[in-house]
């Protein structure tokens, strides 16, 4: 994706560069340094420290009477994490969650964007605001609200579903993952819809006019003209949804007291949090946090490579 | 709703065409079946997105007994005033403090992040220097690192430095926005002509003056977007304050409400507080967002610039 920018300034820079190789100048450093200083302190240093800690472990002698000693563990913590059935299960769980949530999210956002963008839509401003509004509700509060809607005592939803004789257990081991997916979709579908609408509005109107003159229906225009033209923003929202789903943390944490289906190591992030604060093992927690970061990074880069390999680049 | 008016600002050309009495459906004034289907789907989606919000607004007017004993979307004995009084009165105005803290963390963090991103993005767009692309690739990698992954390591390193538990431990990590630098660079590159900078230099303006007087002004649409993104990001961030803070008086509103929610098992009166607090804080941010909605467009388009 750096390609986007790397290519562009070359033309302007070449002219000046030929005159004299540019020396670093003070004002450039003054502009750039504050951000990179903060970036080094609050991004690079924590990551480096966590990686470093992940290679050590505390061992106490037999009876635990003497002080535990810090010793080099190599990849020991990684092996412990990856061979722990609970952690492996949590990784599997978020992967399944991604497989459900990413398509649901992309389809929902695209459907909403196309509906709103269709020539037949009315009251666009009202609908747009209604769909976008949940983005402003923090994850914790969204999970609290849906939590109340998932519990029979407070939920009007369950009253209605039960009266209609439909299944209405949102918190069983079989349905809990879908219930969490629903919270994520509710929060971010409207935002992703806006990203797509911004892309759709960049398309020249004449293109639609031409298609209409040729006798194409609105549905055909949507599928054959609009969808291919918002390919780049579609890829963008897919990657961000993918990264988001792998980080799953707040929703299960808030829903946990409501159901036994959510364990304290339900997702990798919850497991790492529990390892650090419940078990006070920051070394294993560091290894788990590193694994989560690597997993998110590899999967999102892999996806970008996959879609960029076919046809033109997205970003 | 208030938000409908606010939305009108960014409605754009096609809204006006659509709103002008069915201009796009041609001369036939009868509503076509396809239009009914589109509207029905849009309406169903609106019900879905609004349901939790309507529920919490209704629930905020109920007593704990009614919360559990009556239908969710109807409040037979509204007592909003009493609930609000209790919400802001509990623990010496703890809730008000949380809201204020959230505004401070999000507002100051986003302001600093916007300035840092603008300066770095501007310099990377407008001055060629050695190592520029390497640094930019580092920034792009940073975009893909979500804040949740960083929270735990940041806690570990802060606890080594003895910084945990302070206001700064939440504020300082919030001033970094790699996405902001990405956006600022794209925007500065596309929107600030080199000729303009050259002529300013010929007029004798220094580089700092050019940045503050010309650069920031031209970049302002992108800066608003960076600010909003970071504001929402910090406001919604839960993991970082969760691991950093132990003093309730420093909590942001998200952490505070989660704390109250966890106490409902001890004392059911906390249900009322949690629900009313959730309603107030949801409403607060929704109103902020709706009023700022027209600013979102510029940034969203900039973010999807094609390579």
XYZ file of C-alpha atoms in Angstrom, chain B:
307
model
C -35.097 13.719 15.543
C -32.432 16.374 15.730
C -30.118 14.246 13.665
C -32.258 14.368 10.555
C -31.596 18.067 10.184
C -27.927 17.644 10.883
C -27.749 14.941 8.242
C -29.270 17.249 5.652
C -26.043 19.191 5.497
C -24.072 16.373 3.940
C -26.985 14.958 2.003
C -25.408 15.797 -1.327
C -26.801 16.249 -4.742
C -28.602 12.976 -5.142
C -30.603 13.495 -1.966
C -31.958 16.691 -3.278
C -32.830 15.048 -6.553
C -34.550 12.210 -4.690
C -36.320 14.528 -2.295
C -37.781 16.685 -5.028
C -41.056 14.813 -5.201
C -40.098 11.652 -7.084
C -38.234 13.424 -9.857
C -36.174 10.318 -10.479
C -39.104 7.955 -10.880
C -40.424 9.869 -13.879
C -43.840 11.297 -14.502
C -45.810 8.381 -13.026
C -46.959 9.516 -9.582
C -48.039 6.110 -8.406
C -45.535 4.464 -6.063
C -43.923 1.511 -7.798
C -43.609 -1.902 -6.110
C -39.791 -1.796 -6.238
C -39.837 1.489 -4.323
C -42.014 -0.102 -1.645
C -39.550 -2.995 -1.302
C -36.556 -0.643 -0.985
C -38.327 1.490 1.602
C -39.510 -1.563 3.565
C -35.953 -2.894 3.749
C -34.585 0.494 4.790
C -37.279 0.802 7.429
C -36.570 -2.689 8.808
C -32.867 -1.831 9.044
C -33.684 1.409 10.875
C -35.783 -0.517 13.419
C -32.836 -2.845 14.014
C -30.314 -0.047 14.495
C -32.590 2.063 16.664
C -34.049 -0.705 18.860
C -31.295 -0.791 21.541
C -31.211 2.997 21.676
C -34.982 3.290 22.067
C -34.900 0.512 24.656
C -32.293 2.248 26.797
C -34.085 5.600 26.577
C -37.294 3.935 27.798
C -35.437 1.908 30.428
C -33.741 5.047 31.754
C -37.165 6.265 32.943
C -37.931 3.083 34.933
C -37.380 1.939 38.472
C -35.416 -1.277 38.933
C -38.651 -3.114 39.684
C -40.271 -1.882 36.465
C -37.089 -2.629 34.507
C -37.572 -6.301 35.266
C -41.341 -6.376 35.614
C -42.715 -4.475 32.619
C -42.531 -4.670 28.819
C -39.213 -3.312 27.552
C -40.521 -0.618 25.227
C -43.124 0.885 27.551
C -42.637 2.732 30.808
C -45.837 2.741 32.910
C -44.469 4.870 35.760
C -41.773 7.161 34.299
C -39.341 8.560 36.849
C -36.577 9.988 34.693
C -35.950 12.931 37.044
C -35.402 10.680 40.053
C -33.090 8.389 38.053
C -31.028 11.305 36.763
C -30.790 12.744 40.273
C -29.510 9.439 41.582
C -27.162 9.017 38.593
C -25.404 12.334 39.156
C -25.651 12.170 42.960
C -24.107 8.757 43.601
C -20.585 8.783 45.049
C -20.246 12.591 45.163
C -21.016 13.102 41.489
C -18.817 10.254 40.313
C -20.711 9.933 37.012
C -20.186 13.586 36.115
C -16.500 13.125 36.787
C -16.362 10.097 34.490
C -18.012 12.036 31.671
C -15.586 14.914 32.199
C -12.639 12.475 32.227
C -13.820 10.914 28.969
C -14.003 14.356 27.351
C -10.508 15.189 28.647
C -8.899 11.911 27.526
C -10.598 11.962 24.132
C -10.415 15.721 23.535
C -6.813 16.343 24.601
C -5.597 13.048 23.125
C -7.258 13.717 19.775
C -6.042 17.324 19.676
C -2.428 16.305 20.298
C -2.703 13.366 17.894
C -4.039 15.662 15.164
C -1.181 18.151 15.563
C 1.521 15.466 15.618
C -0.009 13.683 12.619
C -0.394 16.914 10.655
C 3.234 17.944 11.169
C 4.612 14.486 10.376
C 2.299 13.886 7.408
C 2.967 17.351 5.967
C 6.739 16.943 6.242
C 6.619 13.474 4.693
C 4.549 14.754 1.788
C 6.441 17.950 1.113
C 10.119 17.373 1.970
C 12.087 14.535 0.411
C 14.568 13.218 2.970
C 16.579 10.104 3.468
C 14.717 7.265 5.183
C 11.345 8.824 4.459
C 9.802 5.767 2.847
C 11.183 3.453 5.512
C 9.575 5.635 8.184
C 6.333 5.726 6.255
C 6.244 1.942 5.968
C 6.665 1.825 9.729
C 3.631 4.099 10.049
C 1.607 1.863 7.723
C 2.520 -1.167 9.804
C 1.342 0.835 12.819
C -2.066 1.326 11.155
C -2.539 -2.434 11.202
C -1.709 -2.739 14.912
C -4.962 -2.310 16.811
C -5.013 -0.507 20.136
C -6.233 -3.639 21.915
C -2.985 -5.423 21.138
C -0.965 -2.501 22.492
C -2.806 -2.058 25.780
C -1.259 -4.959 27.658
C 2.372 -4.324 26.554
C 1.930 -0.611 27.281
C 0.743 -1.506 30.762
C 3.767 -3.746 31.311
C 6.257 -1.078 30.309
C 4.411 1.682 32.177
C 4.378 -0.387 35.340
C 8.169 -0.713 35.042
C 8.370 3.074 34.849
C 5.890 3.518 37.695
C 3.449 5.440 35.484
C 0.363 3.262 35.833
C -2.664 4.551 37.681
C -2.197 8.158 36.584
C -4.175 10.418 34.271
C -1.130 10.474 31.973
C -1.043 6.700 31.603
C -4.262 6.894 29.584
C -3.690 10.263 27.905
C -0.126 9.806 26.615
C -0.657 6.644 24.522
C -3.689 8.368 22.957
C -1.594 11.033 21.225
C -0.266 8.579 18.619
C -2.321 8.017 15.470
C -0.503 6.253 12.622
C -3.727 6.389 10.607
C -3.659 10.158 11.130
C -0.165 10.423 9.640
C -1.245 8.278 6.694
C -4.285 10.468 6.066
C -2.359 13.730 6.578
C 0.319 12.686 4.117
C -2.173 11.656 1.431
C -4.098 14.864 1.881
C -1.067 17.176 1.985
C 0.323 15.505 -1.098
C -2.920 15.851 -3.036
C -4.095 19.244 -1.831
C -1.049 21.473 -1.237
C 0.576 22.607 -4.499
C 4.370 22.817 -4.407
C 4.179 26.070 -6.388
C 2.259 27.671 -3.516
C 4.980 26.733 -1.040
C 7.683 27.975 -3.418
C 6.025 31.348 -3.834
C 5.619 31.649 -0.073
C 9.351 30.958 0.267
C 10.155 33.597 -2.333
C 8.063 36.029 -0.313
C 10.416 35.301 2.573
C 8.201 33.090 4.749
C 10.025 30.531 6.891
C 9.187 26.841 6.789
C 7.367 26.901 10.160
C 5.321 29.899 9.178
C 4.398 28.206 5.881
C 3.263 25.083 7.729
C 1.164 26.894 10.305
C -0.295 29.536 7.974
C -0.724 27.610 4.714
C -0.270 23.878 5.359
C -2.645 23.543 8.309
C -5.276 25.707 6.633
C -5.337 23.662 3.427
C -5.250 20.387 5.357
C -8.111 21.359 7.658
C -10.741 18.923 6.222
C -8.347 16.012 6.781
C -7.445 17.343 10.222
C -11.097 17.393 11.283
C -11.391 13.771 10.196
C -8.228 12.750 12.060
C -9.533 14.513 15.161
C -12.927 12.791 14.965
C -11.460 9.339 14.358
C -9.077 9.682 17.260
C -11.736 11.211 19.518
C -14.079 8.270 18.928
C -11.203 5.824 19.201
C -10.091 7.140 22.593
C -13.648 7.587 23.858
C -14.443 3.967 22.973
C -11.152 2.488 24.140
C -11.809 0.245 27.085
C -8.834 -2.063 27.377
C -6.222 0.637 28.032
C -7.964 2.420 30.949
C -9.027 -0.990 32.265
C -5.446 -2.156 32.691
C -3.969 1.246 33.642
C -6.341 2.732 36.200
C -7.304 1.673 39.687
C -8.606 4.977 41.102
C -12.321 5.270 40.284
C -12.120 9.045 40.122
C -9.840 8.812 37.057
C -12.138 6.409 35.166
C -13.601 7.314 31.792
C -17.351 6.787 31.522
C -17.039 3.396 29.756
C -14.976 1.924 32.572
C -17.209 3.474 35.217
C -20.386 2.018 33.746
C -18.777 -1.412 33.436
C -17.834 -1.139 37.124
C -21.417 -0.310 38.126
C -22.711 -3.115 35.937
C -20.443 -5.584 37.719
C -21.907 -4.461 41.045
C -25.499 -5.230 40.112
C -25.060 -8.708 41.581
C -24.302 -7.189 44.964
C -26.994 -4.532 44.882
C -29.775 -4.462 42.229
C -30.068 -0.661 42.618
C -27.014 -0.465 40.380
C -29.150 -1.668 37.445
C -30.969 1.653 37.489
C -27.691 3.589 37.629
C -26.075 1.537 34.859
C -29.048 1.847 32.524
C -29.576 5.572 33.102
C -25.841 6.176 32.770
C -25.715 4.181 29.532
C -28.631 6.203 28.150
C -27.020 9.533 29.036
C -23.591 8.652 27.660
C -24.986 7.065 24.485
C -27.149 10.126 23.873
C -24.223 12.447 24.531
C -21.970 10.936 21.909
C -24.744 10.297 19.413
C -25.663 13.989 19.516
C -22.011 14.986 19.135
C -21.628 12.644 16.174
C -24.826 13.676 14.464
C -23.914 17.351 14.700
C -20.464 16.661 13.259
C -21.698 14.259 10.614
C -21.010 16.425 7.591
C -17.318 16.446 8.482
C -17.041 12.690 8.056
C -17.327 12.691 4.323
C -14.054 14.359 3.393
C -11.985 11.931 5.372
C -13.809 8.826 4.272
C -13.176 9.696 0.667
C -9.548 10.525 1.369
C -9.124 7.188 3.122
C -10.274 5.291 0.080
C -7.986 6.993 -2.423
C -7.132 4.451 -5.039
C -3.494 3.500 -5.691
